[in-house]
Coordinates of C-alpha atoms in Angstrom, one line a residue:
Chain A
M14 CA 0.3 -0.2 -0.1
T15 CA 1.3 3.5 -0.9
D16 CA 0.6 7.0 -0.4
D17 CA -0.5 7.2 -4.0
S18 CA -3.0 3.9 -3.8
D19 CA -6.5 4.8 -5.1
A20 CA -9.5 6.8 -2.7
A21 CA -10.9 3.4 -1.8
A22 CA -7.9 2.1 -0.6
D23 CA -7.1 5.8 1.2
Q24 CA -10.7 5.1 3.0
A25 CA -9.8 1.2 3.9
A26 CA -10.7 0.8 7.8
T27 CA -10.8 -3.1 7.5
V28 CA -8.0 -5.3 5.0
L29 CA -8.6 -9.0 4.8
L30 CA -5.3 -9.9 4.4
L31 CA -4.7 -13.2 2.9
A32 CA -1.8 -15.1 3.4
P33 CA 0.2 -18.3 4.3
E34 CA 0.3 -19.3 7.5
A35 CA 2.6 -17.2 9.3
G36 CA 3.7 -19.0 12.3
S37 CA 7.1 -17.3 13.5
T38 CA 6.7 -14.9 10.5
A39 CA 3.5 -12.8 11.7
G40 CA 5.4 -9.9 12.4
V41 CA 7.3 -9.7 8.8
L42 CA 3.8 -10.2 7.3
S43 CA 2.4 -7.1 9.2
A44 CA 5.4 -5.1 7.8
A45 CA 5.1 -6.1 4.6
A46 CA 1.4 -5.3 4.9
L47 CA 1.8 -2.1 6.2
D48 CA 4.3 -1.5 3.3
D49 CA 5.1 2.4 3.4
D50 CA 2.4 3.1 6.3
R51 CA 4.2 4.6 9.1
P52 CA 1.5 4.6 12.0
D53 CA 2.5 5.7 15.7
R54 CA 1.3 2.3 17.0
V55 CA 0.8 -0.9 15.9
V56 CA -1.3 -3.5 17.7
A57 CA -0.9 -7.0 17.0
V58 CA -3.3 -9.6 18.4
T59 CA -1.7 -13.3 18.5
V60 CA -3.6 -16.2 19.2
T61 CA -1.8 -19.2 18.2
G62 CA 1.4 -17.7 18.0
T63 CA 2.8 -15.3 20.7
A64 CA 3.7 -11.8 21.1
E65 CA 7.8 -12.9 21.4
R66 CA 7.4 -14.5 17.8
W67 CA 5.3 -11.5 16.1
L68 CA 7.9 -9.0 17.3
D69 CA 11.0 -10.7 16.4
G70 CA 9.3 -11.1 12.9
W71 CA 8.5 -7.4 12.9
N72 CA 11.7 -6.1 14.0
R73 CA 13.2 -8.4 11.4
R74 CA 11.0 -6.7 8.8
T75 CA 10.4 -3.0 9.8
Q76 CA 12.9 0.0 9.3
S77 CA 10.3 2.0 11.4
D78 CA 9.4 2.5 14.8
P79 CA 6.2 2.7 15.9
A80 CA 4.9 2.3 19.6
V81 CA 3.9 -1.5 19.9
T82 CA 1.1 -3.4 21.5
C83 CA 0.4 -6.8 21.9
V84 CA -2.6 -8.8 22.7
D85 CA -1.6 -12.3 23.5
V86 CA -4.9 -14.5 23.7
D87 CA -4.4 -17.6 25.6
G88 CA -1.0 -16.5 26.6
A89 CA -1.6 -16.8 30.6
T90 CA -1.4 -20.2 29.8
R91 CA 1.7 -20.6 27.8
S92 CA 3.4 -17.9 29.1
T93 CA 6.4 -17.9 31.6
A94 CA 7.8 -15.0 33.5
S95 CA 11.0 -15.1 31.4
E96 CA 9.0 -14.8 28.3
S97 CA 7.2 -11.8 29.4
D98 CA 10.5 -10.2 29.9
R99 CA 11.7 -10.9 26.5
V100 CA 8.4 -8.9 25.0
G101 CA 10.9 -6.3 25.3
P102 CA 11.1 -2.6 26.5
G103 CA 8.4 0.2 25.3
V104 CA 6.4 -2.8 24.4
E105 CA 3.1 -2.7 26.3
R106 CA 1.5 -6.4 26.4
E107 CA -2.1 -7.5 27.4
H108 CA -3.5 -11.0 27.8
V109 CA -6.8 -12.2 27.1
A110 CA -6.9 -16.0 28.4
D111 CA -9.8 -17.1 26.4
P112 CA -9.5 -17.0 22.9
A113 CA -13.2 -18.4 22.5
A114 CA -14.4 -15.2 24.6
L115 CA -14.3 -12.8 21.7
E116 CA -16.4 -10.4 23.5
E117 CA -13.6 -9.9 26.0
L118 CA -11.3 -9.8 23.2
G119 CA -12.9 -6.8 21.6
R120 CA -13.3 -4.8 24.7
T121 CA -9.3 -5.0 25.5
V122 CA -8.8 -4.3 22.0
S123 CA -11.3 -1.6 21.7
D124 CA -9.5 -0.1 25.1
V125 CA -5.9 0.0 23.6
L126 CA -7.3 1.8 20.4
Q127 CA -9.6 3.9 22.3
R128 CA -5.9 4.9 24.6
A129 CA -4.1 5.2 21.5
D130 CA -6.6 7.8 19.8
D131 CA -6.8 9.7 23.3
E132 CA -2.9 10.3 22.5
G133 CA -3.9 11.3 19.4
E134 CA -1.8 8.4 18.1
S135 CA -2.7 6.6 14.4
V136 CA -3.2 3.3 14.9
A137 CA -2.8 -0.4 12.4
L138 CA -4.3 -3.0 14.1
F139 CA -2.8 -6.8 13.3
V140 CA -5.4 -10.1 14.1
H141 CA -3.2 -13.1 13.9
T142 CA -5.0 -15.0 12.6
L143 CA -9.0 -15.2 11.8
D144 CA -8.2 -19.0 11.4
D145 CA -7.1 -19.3 15.0
L146 CA -10.1 -17.5 16.1
L147 CA -12.3 -19.9 13.9
A148 CA -11.1 -22.8 15.5
H149 CA -12.9 -21.3 18.6
V150 CA -15.8 -20.2 17.5
D151 CA -18.5 -20.5 14.8
E152 CA -18.4 -18.2 11.3
A153 CA -21.3 -16.0 12.7
T154 CA -19.4 -14.9 15.8
A155 CA -16.1 -14.4 14.0
F156 CA -17.9 -12.1 11.2
K157 CA -19.7 -10.2 14.0
F158 CA -16.5 -9.6 15.4
V159 CA -14.8 -8.6 12.5
Y160 CA -17.4 -6.2 11.8
T161 CA -17.6 -4.9 15.1
L162 CA -13.9 -4.3 15.2
G163 CA -13.7 -2.5 12.1
E164 CA -16.5 0.2 13.3
V165 CA -14.2 0.5 16.6
V166 CA -11.2 1.0 14.0
R167 CA -13.1 3.1 11.9
R168 CA -13.9 5.3 15.1
V169 CA -10.2 6.0 15.5
D170 CA -9.2 6.4 12.0
G171 CA -7.0 3.5 12.0
I172 CA -6.5 0.7 10.0
A173 CA -7.1 -3.6 10.6
Y174 CA -6.0 -6.1 8.7
F175 CA -7.5 -9.3 9.6
H176 CA -5.1 -12.7 8.3
L177 CA -6.4 -15.4 7.1
D178 CA -4.7 -18.5 5.4
P179 CA -6.8 -18.8 2.2
D180 CA -5.6 -22.2 2.1
G181 CA -7.1 -23.4 5.1
R182 CA -10.5 -22.2 4.0
D183 CA -13.1 -22.9 1.9
R184 CA -13.9 -20.2 -1.1
E185 CA -17.5 -19.8 1.1
T186 CA -15.5 -18.5 4.2
I187 CA -12.8 -16.1 2.3
E188 CA -16.0 -14.6 0.6
N189 CA -18.3 -13.8 3.6
V190 CA -15.1 -12.1 5.5
S191 CA -14.2 -10.3 2.4
I192 CA -17.5 -8.7 2.4
V193 CA -17.7 -7.4 5.7
C194 CA -13.9 -5.9 4.7
D195 CA -13.2 -3.1 2.8
R196 CA -10.6 -4.4 0.6
T197 CA -8.5 -7.8 0.1
V198 CA -4.8 -7.8 -0.4
E199 CA -3.0 -10.5 -1.1
I200 CA 0.4 -11.3 -0.1
D201 CA 2.3 -14.8 -0.4
R202 CA 5.3 -16.2 1.0
F203 CA 7.8 -14.7 -1.0
E204 CA 6.2 -11.2 -0.8
A205 CA 6.1 -11.1 3.3
N206 CA 9.7 -12.1 3.4
R207 CA 10.9 -9.6 0.9
S208 CA 13.6 -7.3 2.1
P209 CA 12.7 -4.1 3.0
E210 CA 14.2 -1.7 0.0
Chain B
M8 CA -39.4 -19.0 6.6
D9 CA -39.3 -20.0 2.8
E10 CA -37.6 -17.6 0.2
I11 CA -40.2 -15.8 -0.7
E12 CA -41.6 -15.3 2.6
R13 CA -37.8 -13.8 3.6
R14 CA -37.7 -12.2 0.8
R15 CA -41.2 -10.0 1.7
R16 CA -39.8 -9.5 5.1
D17 CA -36.4 -8.2 3.6
D18 CA -38.8 -5.9 1.5
A19 CA -40.7 -4.6 4.7
L20 CA -37.7 -4.3 6.8
Y21 CA -35.2 -2.9 4.4
P22 CA -36.9 -0.7 1.7
A23 CA -34.9 0.4 -1.3
A24 CA -35.1 4.1 -1.0
D25 CA -35.7 4.1 2.7
T26 CA -33.4 2.6 5.2
G27 CA -34.4 5.4 8.1
A28 CA -37.6 3.2 8.2
M29 CA -36.0 0.6 10.3
A30 CA -35.4 3.4 13.0
A31 CA -38.5 4.4 12.6
A32 CA -39.9 1.1 13.8
R33 CA -41.8 1.1 16.9
Y34 CA -39.8 -1.3 19.2
L35 CA -41.7 -4.3 20.9
V36 CA -41.3 -4.7 24.7
V37 CA -42.6 -7.3 26.6
V38 CA -43.7 -6.6 30.3
G39 CA -43.9 -9.7 32.5
G40 CA -45.1 -9.5 36.4
A41 CA -46.5 -11.3 39.0
D42 CA -49.1 -8.6 39.9
A43 CA -51.3 -8.0 37.3
S44 CA -52.2 -4.5 38.2
T45 CA -48.4 -3.3 38.7
T46 CA -47.6 -4.8 35.6
D47 CA -50.0 -3.1 33.7
V48 CA -49.1 -0.1 35.4
L49 CA -45.7 -1.0 34.3
A50 CA -46.8 -1.2 30.5
D51 CA -49.0 1.6 30.7
A52 CA -46.2 3.9 30.8
L53 CA -44.2 2.6 27.7
R54 CA -47.2 2.3 25.7
D55 CA -47.0 6.4 23.8
E56 CA -43.8 5.2 23.2
F57 CA -43.5 1.4 22.7
A58 CA -45.7 -1.4 21.2
V59 CA -46.1 -3.2 24.7
R60 CA -47.4 -7.2 25.4
T61 CA -47.8 -8.0 29.0
A62 CA -47.9 -11.7 30.3
Y63 CA -48.3 -12.6 34.1
S64 CA -47.0 -16.0 34.3
E65 CA -43.7 -17.7 33.1
A66 CA -46.0 -19.6 30.3
G67 CA -47.5 -16.5 29.1
L68 CA -44.2 -15.0 29.2
F69 CA -43.0 -17.5 27.0
A70 CA -46.2 -17.9 24.7
S71 CA -45.4 -13.7 24.2
L72 CA -42.4 -14.3 22.8
D73 CA -41.0 -14.5 19.2
D74 CA -38.7 -12.7 16.3
D75 CA -40.4 -9.4 16.6
V76 CA -39.8 -8.7 20.6
D77 CA -36.8 -6.5 21.1
V78 CA -37.0 -6.3 25.0
V79 CA -38.3 -8.4 27.4
L80 CA -38.8 -6.9 31.2
V81 CA -39.2 -9.7 33.6
D82 CA -40.0 -9.2 37.2
P83 CA -38.4 -12.0 38.9
R84 CA -41.2 -12.2 41.3
L85 CA -43.5 -14.0 38.2
P86 CA -44.7 -17.6 39.6
D87 CA -42.6 -20.3 39.1
F88 CA -40.1 -18.0 37.2
D89 CA -36.8 -19.4 36.5
A90 CA -33.8 -17.5 34.9
S91 CA -32.2 -20.4 33.5
R92 CA -35.4 -21.7 31.2
L93 CA -36.0 -17.8 29.9
S94 CA -32.5 -18.0 28.9
A95 CA -32.9 -21.3 27.1
C96 CA -36.1 -20.1 25.7
L97 CA -34.5 -17.4 24.2
R98 CA -31.6 -19.6 22.9
E99 CA -33.4 -22.5 21.5
R100 CA -35.6 -19.8 19.2
D101 CA -32.7 -17.9 18.8
L102 CA -34.4 -14.4 20.2
D103 CA -32.4 -11.3 20.0
C104 CA -34.2 -9.4 22.6
Q105 CA -32.5 -7.7 25.3
V106 CA -33.7 -8.8 28.8
G107 CA -33.8 -6.1 31.6
V108 CA -34.6 -7.8 34.9
V109 CA -37.6 -5.1 36.9
T110 CA -35.7 -4.9 40.2
D111 CA -37.4 -2.8 43.4
D112 CA -34.9 -2.6 46.6
R113 CA -37.3 -2.9 49.0
A114 CA -38.7 -6.4 48.5
E115 CA -35.7 -7.9 46.5
T116 CA -34.9 -10.9 48.0
V117 CA -31.4 -13.7 48.1
T118 CA -33.4 -15.4 44.7
D119 CA -34.3 -12.4 42.7
A120 CA -30.8 -11.4 43.1
R121 CA -29.6 -14.8 42.1
H122 CA -32.2 -14.1 38.8
R123 CA -30.6 -10.8 38.2
A124 CA -27.3 -11.9 38.0
A125 CA -27.8 -15.2 36.0
L126 CA -30.6 -13.4 33.1
A127 CA -30.0 -9.7 32.9
D128 CA -28.5 -7.4 30.4
A129 CA -29.3 -4.9 32.7
F130 CA -31.6 -3.9 35.5
V131 CA -34.2 -1.7 35.3
A132 CA -35.7 -0.1 38.8
T133 CA -39.4 0.1 39.1
P134 CA -40.7 3.8 37.7
S135 CA -42.0 6.1 40.0
E136 CA -43.0 10.0 39.6
D137 CA -39.3 11.1 40.1
T138 CA -37.6 8.4 38.0
D139 CA -40.4 8.1 34.5
G140 CA -38.1 9.3 32.4
A141 CA -35.1 7.4 33.7
W142 CA -37.4 4.3 33.0
R143 CA -38.0 5.1 29.6
N144 CA -34.7 5.6 28.8
A145 CA -33.2 2.4 30.0
V146 CA -36.2 0.5 27.9
S147 CA -34.9 2.6 25.1
R148 CA -31.0 1.7 25.8
L149 CA -32.0 -2.0 25.9
A150 CA -34.3 -1.5 22.6
A151 CA -31.7 0.0 20.5
R152 CA -29.1 -2.8 21.4
A153 CA -31.5 -5.8 20.5
R154 CA -32.1 -3.7 17.2
Y155 CA -28.6 -3.3 16.4
R156 CA -28.0 -6.9 17.2
K157 CA -30.9 -8.3 15.1
R158 CA -29.5 -6.0 12.4
L159 CA -26.0 -7.2 12.5
E160 CA -27.8 -11.2 12.7
E161 CA -29.5 -10.4 9.4
Y162 CA -26.6 -8.4 7.5
Y163 CA -24.5 -11.9 8.5
R164 CA -27.3 -14.0 7.4
I165 CA -27.7 -12.1 3.9
A166 CA -23.8 -11.7 3.4
D167 CA -23.8 -15.5 4.2
E168 CA -26.4 -16.2 1.2
Y169 CA -24.7 -13.5 -0.7
A170 CA -21.1 -15.5 -0.2
T171 CA -23.0 -18.6 -2.0
L172 CA -24.4 -17.5 -4.6
V173 CA -20.6 -15.9 -5.5
V174 CA -18.9 -18.9 -5.1
D175 CA -21.3 -21.1 -6.8
A176 CA -21.0 -18.3 -10.1
E177 CA -17.6 -18.8 -9.9
S178 CA -17.5 -22.8 -9.9
T179 CA -19.8 -22.5 -13.2
T180 CA -17.5 -19.9 -14.8
G181 CA -14.2 -21.7 -13.5
D182 CA -13.0 -18.5 -12.0
D183 CA -11.5 -19.4 -8.5
G184 CA -11.3 -15.8 -7.4
A185 CA -7.8 -15.4 -7.6
D186 CA -6.4 -12.7 -7.8
E187 CA -4.2 -12.6 -11.2
D188 CA -3.3 -9.2 -11.4
G189 CA 0.0 -9.5 -8.8
E190 CA 0.8 -9.6 -5.3
G191 CA -0.6 -6.9 -3.0
E192 CA -3.3 -5.9 -5.3
P193 CA -7.2 -5.9 -3.5
A194 CA -9.0 -9.0 -5.0
E195 CA -12.4 -7.4 -5.0
S196 CA -13.4 -4.5 -2.9
Q197 CA -17.0 -3.3 -1.4
T198 CA -17.2 -1.2 -4.0
D199 CA -16.0 -3.5 -6.9
R200 CA -18.9 -5.8 -5.3
A201 CA -21.7 -3.0 -6.2
D202 CA -20.4 -2.2 -9.6
A203 CA -20.4 -5.5 -10.7
D204 CA -23.5 -6.6 -9.4
A205 CA -24.9 -3.0 -11.3
T206 CA -23.4 -4.1 -14.5
G207 CA -23.3 -7.8 -14.7
Q208 CA -19.4 -7.8 -15.3
D209 CA -17.2 -9.8 -13.4
P210 CA -14.5 -8.0 -11.9
A211 CA -11.7 -10.1 -11.5
D212 CA -11.9 -10.1 -15.3
G213 CA -13.8 -8.0 -17.1
E214 CA -15.6 -10.3 -18.8
P215 CA -19.5 -9.5 -19.8
A216 CA -21.3 -11.9 -17.2
N217 CA -23.7 -13.6 -19.9
E218 CA -20.8 -14.3 -21.6
Q219 CA -19.9 -16.6 -18.8
S220 CA -23.0 -18.5 -18.8
V221 CA -24.0 -17.2 -15.2
D222 CA -27.1 -18.0 -14.3
E223 CA -29.5 -14.6 -14.8
D224 CA -31.5 -15.5 -12.0
A225 CA -28.3 -15.6 -9.6
A226 CA -27.6 -12.5 -10.7
V227 CA -30.8 -11.0 -9.8
E228 CA -30.8 -12.1 -6.7
R229 CA -26.8 -11.3 -6.3
E230 CA -27.8 -8.0 -6.7
R231 CA -30.6 -7.9 -4.4
L232 CA -28.6 -9.5 -1.6
A233 CA -25.8 -6.8 -2.6
D234 CA -28.5 -3.8 -1.9
S235 CA -29.9 -5.3 1.3
L236 CA -25.9 -5.3 2.4
D237 CA -25.1 -2.1 1.6
R238 CA -28.7 -0.8 3.2
L239 CA -28.3 -2.9 6.3
Q240 CA -24.5 -1.5 6.4
A241 CA -25.6 2.2 6.0
A242 CA -28.5 1.4 8.6
L243 CA -25.5 -0.4 11.2
A244 CA -23.1 2.5 10.9
D245 CA -26.3 5.3 11.7
A246 CA -27.2 3.1 14.6
Y247 CA -23.6 2.6 16.3
D248 CA -23.5 6.4 17.5
D249 CA -27.0 5.9 19.1
L250 CA -26.2 2.7 21.4
D251 CA -25.6 3.5 25.2
A252 CA -23.0 0.4 25.9
D253 CA -19.7 0.3 27.6
S254 CA -18.6 -1.9 24.8
L255 CA -20.1 -2.7 21.5
F256 CA -18.9 -6.5 22.3
D257 CA -21.6 -7.0 24.8
V258 CA -23.9 -6.0 22.6
V259 CA -23.2 -8.5 19.6
I260 CA -21.7 -11.5 21.2
D261 CA -23.1 -14.0 23.2
P262 CA -20.8 -13.3 26.3
W263 CA -21.0 -17.4 27.1
Q264 CA -19.6 -18.4 23.5
G265 CA -17.9 -21.5 23.5
A266 CA -18.2 -21.7 27.5
P267 CA -20.9 -22.6 30.0
P268 CA -23.7 -20.4 30.4
P269 CA -23.9 -17.5 33.4
W270 CA -26.4 -19.2 35.3
R271 CA -24.3 -22.4 35.5
D272 CA -21.7 -20.5 37.6
S273 CA -22.8 -20.9 40.7
A274 CA -20.6 -18.3 41.8
A275 CA -23.5 -15.6 40.1
S276 CA -26.1 -16.7 43.1
E277 CA -23.5 -15.1 45.3
N278 CA -24.3 -11.6 43.8
T279 CA -26.0 -9.7 45.6
D280 CA -24.4 -6.4 45.7
P281 CA -26.8 -3.8 45.5
D282 CA -24.3 -1.6 43.4
D283 CA -25.4 -3.6 40.4
E284 CA -28.6 -1.8 40.0
S285 CA -27.2 0.6 37.9
P286 CA -27.5 -0.9 33.8

């Protein structure tokens, strides 16, 4: 995405990010999706992946230095004190214990976004991944979660990227989620791992 | 509900030229109370602003519930009333109404408090001369949440139908929907969707839909659903600012999604905190 992209893209608040299952490269994928955009704060929601792994990929790919908030879902059950220490200085971290509790996850992310907006920060949100959430809730609930989070992001003039692995989903699910997003972007593994220029 | 019925309902709910009709529709409230005279007083206090049904027993309350109901106001002293049965009834019938438990500090028992903790989307204090406005406002807040949730459910239902038609059309034409124009480019935006439906063009390759043997009835249906999606999206955006809730997620997502419903939590029965009176 570049500054000279078309008007529709400039107005997009929600993006369906179709990309291979990221694993340890989720942070790399986030940086690749942002391209030249430079938000003041990046918020990363990780479900199966961890905040540490996301940050590792993010720091490998990006040359910018936005503030970072990680919302680690199910992190309480797998994190140790030493892992928390490794998140790094200047990185805020939130925990949501239950990946099926989208009400709590939505409220937590909304609070983070609202605080950023109150501080006058522009914000980009990444949800890695919708596949992980769909392992815990039905498609209707995930759809409503994406729609509602999109509305919250729209109110703070931010942008949200919802990552879905197209190889792991049927076309109907992809089409369904794309309806509730402003635009759809596909990134392949090569593009995600391309070195920044 | 068959397809013809559904179309008629959609046309009534979402007329093409007037999305404001949804907001203008009167909310429907069911008031269930043990004492008929008291219940009727509560109902009468709402009638100039809301459509109201009354019930004086649990069976009557359940019989009053259907898709049209936006708010259930229930006095937990209703004979034979059980909060878990009402919650189960709402879920089994897939009703998206909001429940307000009518409270009265002066007469509340521990059992009442348990019902409140297990059931309510909000607690609604009985009105007095001084609090009549607050009573109406509390009901209005619940009704707005219910209507928003219904619209979002409808938005999902129509999106699901639309997605099915799109995928069916792709399988007919052999288009798998992949972005063939290069990496990092949008596959199909909502603007693309509306334009494609209006012109019969497939945005992926620009070929006339008719030349790709796309079924005309399916194309017409797809266009109709796309119009409904656009109208619902606009109505939802308008309604968003009118919602009075701590979190929009509390309104649209079942809090016990994937977990036991709250009335099975024995801890709920311990909640007798009078501070819980506020919605």
